[in-house]
mmCIF file of C-alpha atoms and ligand atoms in Angstrom:
data_model
loop_
_atom_site.group_PDB
_atom_site.id
_atom_site.type_symbol
_atom_site.label_atom_id
_atom_site.label_comp_id
_atom_site.label_asym_id
_atom_site.label_seq_id
_atom_site.Cartn_x
_atom_site.Cartn_y
_atom_site.Cartn_z
ATOM 1 C CA TYR A 1 26.366 94.553 73.587
ATOM 2 C CA GLN A 2 24.242 96.200 76.232
ATOM 3 C CA TYR A 3 24.024 96.186 79.994
ATOM 4 C CA ASP A 4 21.275 93.886 81.250
ATOM 5 C CA ASP A 5 19.776 94.408 84.724
ATOM 6 C CA GLN A 6 18.752 90.752 84.728
ATOM 7 C CA ASN A 7 22.234 89.292 84.378
ATOM 8 C CA ILE A 8 23.354 87.042 87.183
ATOM 9 C CA PHE A 9 25.901 89.407 88.722
ATOM 10 C CA ALA A 10 23.439 92.295 88.752
ATOM 11 C CA LYS A 11 21.144 90.003 90.731
ATOM 12 C CA ILE A 12 23.950 89.028 93.097
ATOM 13 C CA LEU A 13 24.785 92.716 93.655
ATOM 14 C CA ARG A 14 21.148 93.436 94.514
ATOM 15 C CA GLY A 15 21.074 90.486 96.925
ATOM 16 C CA GLU A 16 18.511 88.558 94.892
ATOM 17 C CA ILE A 17 20.872 85.602 94.572
ATOM 18 C CA PRO A 18 22.998 84.544 97.560
ATOM 19 C CA ASN A 19 26.760 84.732 97.422
ATOM 20 C CA LYS A 20 29.724 83.920 99.626
ATOM 21 C CA THR A 21 31.023 87.451 100.138
ATOM 22 C CA VAL A 22 34.719 88.054 100.736
ATOM 23 C CA LEU A 23 34.705 91.846 100.847
ATOM 24 C CA GLU A 24 32.225 94.555 100.016
ATOM 25 C CA THR A 25 33.306 98.185 99.639
ATOM 26 C CA ASP A 26 31.345 101.234 98.533
ATOM 27 C CA HIS A 27 32.522 100.519 95.000
ATOM 28 C CA SER A 28 32.929 96.749 94.622
ATOM 29 C CA LEU A 29 31.712 93.347 95.753
ATOM 30 C CA ALA A 30 33.969 90.306 95.967
ATOM 31 C CA PHE A 31 32.560 86.779 96.300
ATOM 32 C CA HIS A 32 33.695 83.201 95.813
ATOM 33 C CA ASP A 33 33.233 81.720 92.334
ATOM 34 C CA ILE A 34 30.547 79.016 92.350
ATOM 35 C CA GLN A 35 32.794 76.711 90.308
ATOM 36 C CA PRO A 36 36.365 77.351 91.508
ATOM 37 C CA ALA A 37 39.035 76.692 88.886
ATOM 38 C CA LYS A 38 41.866 77.176 91.402
ATOM 39 C CA PRO A 39 42.149 76.629 95.200
ATOM 40 C CA VAL A 40 41.304 80.326 95.587
ATOM 41 C CA HIS A 41 38.882 81.679 92.972
ATOM 42 C CA VAL A 42 37.104 84.925 93.815
ATOM 43 C CA LEU A 43 35.223 87.300 91.551
ATOM 44 C CA VAL A 44 35.246 91.060 92.026
ATOM 45 C CA ILE A 45 32.551 93.192 90.421
ATOM 46 C CA PRO A 46 32.177 96.978 90.330
ATOM 47 C CA LYS A 47 28.986 98.632 91.564
ATOM 48 C CA VAL A 48 28.425 100.255 88.191
ATOM 49 C CA ARG A 49 26.836 99.152 84.948
ATOM 50 C CA TRP A 50 29.861 97.991 83.023
ATOM 51 C CA VAL A 51 29.598 95.021 80.709
ATOM 52 C CA SER A 52 33.251 94.830 79.863
ATOM 53 C CA MET A 53 36.638 96.548 79.752
ATOM 54 C CA ARG A 54 35.372 98.964 77.091
ATOM 55 C CA ASP A 55 32.877 100.469 79.529
ATOM 56 C CA MET A 56 35.466 100.805 82.266
ATOM 57 C CA ALA A 57 37.785 102.665 79.891
ATOM 58 C CA ALA A 58 34.929 104.961 78.822
ATOM 59 C CA ALA A 59 34.048 105.819 82.422
ATOM 60 C CA ASP A 60 35.898 108.374 84.510
ATOM 61 C CA ALA A 61 39.314 107.240 85.565
ATOM 62 C CA ALA A 62 38.586 107.664 89.277
ATOM 63 C CA ALA A 63 35.727 105.150 89.082
ATOM 64 C CA ALA A 64 37.970 102.654 87.331
ATOM 65 C CA GLY A 65 40.628 103.230 89.970
ATOM 66 C CA ARG A 66 38.189 102.616 92.811
ATOM 67 C CA PHE A 67 37.210 99.283 91.264
ATOM 68 C CA MET A 68 40.838 98.281 90.811
ATOM 69 C CA ALA A 69 41.460 99.181 94.465
ATOM 70 C CA GLY A 70 38.621 96.811 95.407
ATOM 71 C CA ILE A 71 40.533 93.990 93.700
ATOM 72 C CA SER A 72 43.675 94.760 95.664
ATOM 73 C CA LEU A 73 41.807 95.065 98.961
ATOM 74 C CA THR A 74 40.129 91.709 98.278
ATOM 75 C CA ALA A 75 43.483 90.043 97.705
ATOM 76 C CA ARG A 76 44.665 91.482 100.995
ATOM 77 C CA GLU A 77 41.510 90.281 102.766
ATOM 78 C CA LEU A 78 42.196 86.801 101.387
ATOM 79 C CA GLY A 79 45.739 86.905 102.760
ATOM 80 C CA LEU A 80 47.302 86.622 99.312
ATOM 81 C CA GLU A 81 49.736 89.520 99.394
ATOM 82 C CA ASP A 82 52.746 87.380 100.394
ATOM 83 C CA ASP A 83 52.280 84.379 98.115
ATOM 84 C CA GLY A 84 50.693 86.312 95.232
ATOM 85 C CA TYR A 85 47.725 85.945 92.933
ATOM 86 C CA ARG A 86 46.591 86.384 89.351
ATOM 87 C CA VAL A 87 43.892 88.755 88.119
ATOM 88 C CA VAL A 88 42.065 87.817 84.916
ATOM 89 C CA PHE A 89 39.425 89.707 82.933
ATOM 90 C CA ASN A 90 37.854 87.478 80.329
ATOM 91 C CA THR A 91 36.625 89.770 77.601
ATOM 92 C CA GLY A 92 34.420 88.663 74.729
ATOM 93 C CA ARG A 93 33.939 85.446 72.840
ATOM 94 C CA ASP A 94 37.459 84.158 72.349
ATOM 95 C CA ALA A 95 38.241 84.609 76.044
ATOM 96 C CA LEU A 96 35.033 82.793 76.991
ATOM 97 C CA GLN A 97 33.419 85.673 78.858
ATOM 98 C CA THR A 98 30.142 84.046 79.906
ATOM 99 C CA VAL A 99 28.688 86.749 82.154
ATOM 100 C CA GLU A 100 28.107 90.134 80.550
ATOM 101 C CA TYR A 101 28.933 92.124 83.646
ATOM 102 C CA LEU A 102 32.549 93.222 84.113
ATOM 103 C CA HIS A 103 34.278 90.994 86.616
ATOM 104 C CA ALA A 104 37.836 90.282 87.692
ATOM 105 C CA HIS A 105 38.851 86.751 88.589
ATOM 106 C CA ILE A 106 41.342 86.502 91.461
ATOM 107 C CA LEU A 107 43.146 83.149 91.119
ATOM 108 C CA ALA A 108 45.556 81.861 93.708
ATOM 109 C CA GLY A 109 46.320 79.195 96.295
ATOM 110 C CA ARG A 110 49.064 77.384 94.467
ATOM 111 C CA LYS A 111 51.748 77.965 91.839
ATOM 112 C CA LEU A 112 49.872 78.931 88.674
ATOM 113 C CA GLY A 113 51.164 77.992 85.268
ATOM 114 C CA TRP A 114 52.341 80.504 82.689
ATOM 115 C CA PRO A 115 51.251 81.127 80.053
ATOM 116 C CA PRO A 116 47.670 80.341 81.121
ATOM 117 C CA GLY A 117 45.909 77.622 79.182
HETATM 118 P P1 LIG B 201 33.631 84.429 82.786
HETATM 119 O O1 LIG B 201 33.875 83.169 81.965
HETATM 120 O O2 LIG B 201 32.436 85.227 82.319
HETATM 121 O O3 LIG B 201 34.863 85.277 82.892
HETATM 122 O O4 LIG B 201 33.384 83.919 84.243
HETATM 123 C C1 LIG B 201 32.148 83.853 84.861
HETATM 124 C C2 LIG B 201 32.358 83.148 86.189
HETATM 125 O O5 LIG B 201 31.204 83.310 86.993
HETATM 126 C C3 LIG B 201 32.618 81.654 86.066
HETATM 127 O O6 LIG B 201 33.853 81.326 86.664
HETATM 128 C C4 LIG B 201 31.426 81.016 86.824
HETATM 129 O O7 LIG B 201 31.790 79.868 87.562
HETATM 130 C C5 LIG B 201 30.963 82.134 87.729
HETATM 131 N N1 LIG B 201 29.541 82.121 88.058
HETATM 132 C C6 LIG B 201 28.517 81.992 87.181
HETATM 133 N N2 LIG B 201 27.349 82.052 87.817
HETATM 134 C C7 LIG B 201 27.636 82.264 89.136
HETATM 135 C C8 LIG B 201 26.818 82.421 90.288
HETATM 136 O O8 LIG B 201 25.580 82.383 90.262
HETATM 137 N N3 LIG B 201 27.472 82.607 91.473
HETATM 138 C C9 LIG B 201 28.830 82.649 91.555
HETATM 139 N N4 LIG B 201 29.368 82.831 92.764
HETATM 140 N N5 LIG B 201 29.627 82.495 90.482
HETATM 141 C C10 LIG B 201 29.031 82.296 89.278
#
């Protein structure tokens, strides 16, 4: 469990791999998922070296808050505030976290089932 500069989202953040950007702030980058699971599927990553929720909790609360604000601003940018959206953080093996760089999934665009599969 260690931050890796070579992971795919670190490369996207540095502009080494292209992405379809939705919204970039001083503290976060939001871009469309390459393999959308829902009609709207956007990923939001913080501009800090956090692998997972654990690192966000260990960081200062203001930094965590700025990242969370980036998620909300992205949802607004996508026009989702009226109809709503779901935010998912897959964390670790059982949740099938495949990229070891903290990221929030914004899922929306139709009525989503609950509980999630
Ligand atoms: P996880 O399962 O780790 O929570 O989700 C990782 C997500 O990243 C998946 O939904 C996957 O489709 C997406 N993804 C993986 N590689 C890339 C990429 O190179 N570009 C983009 N835009 N999304 C990616």
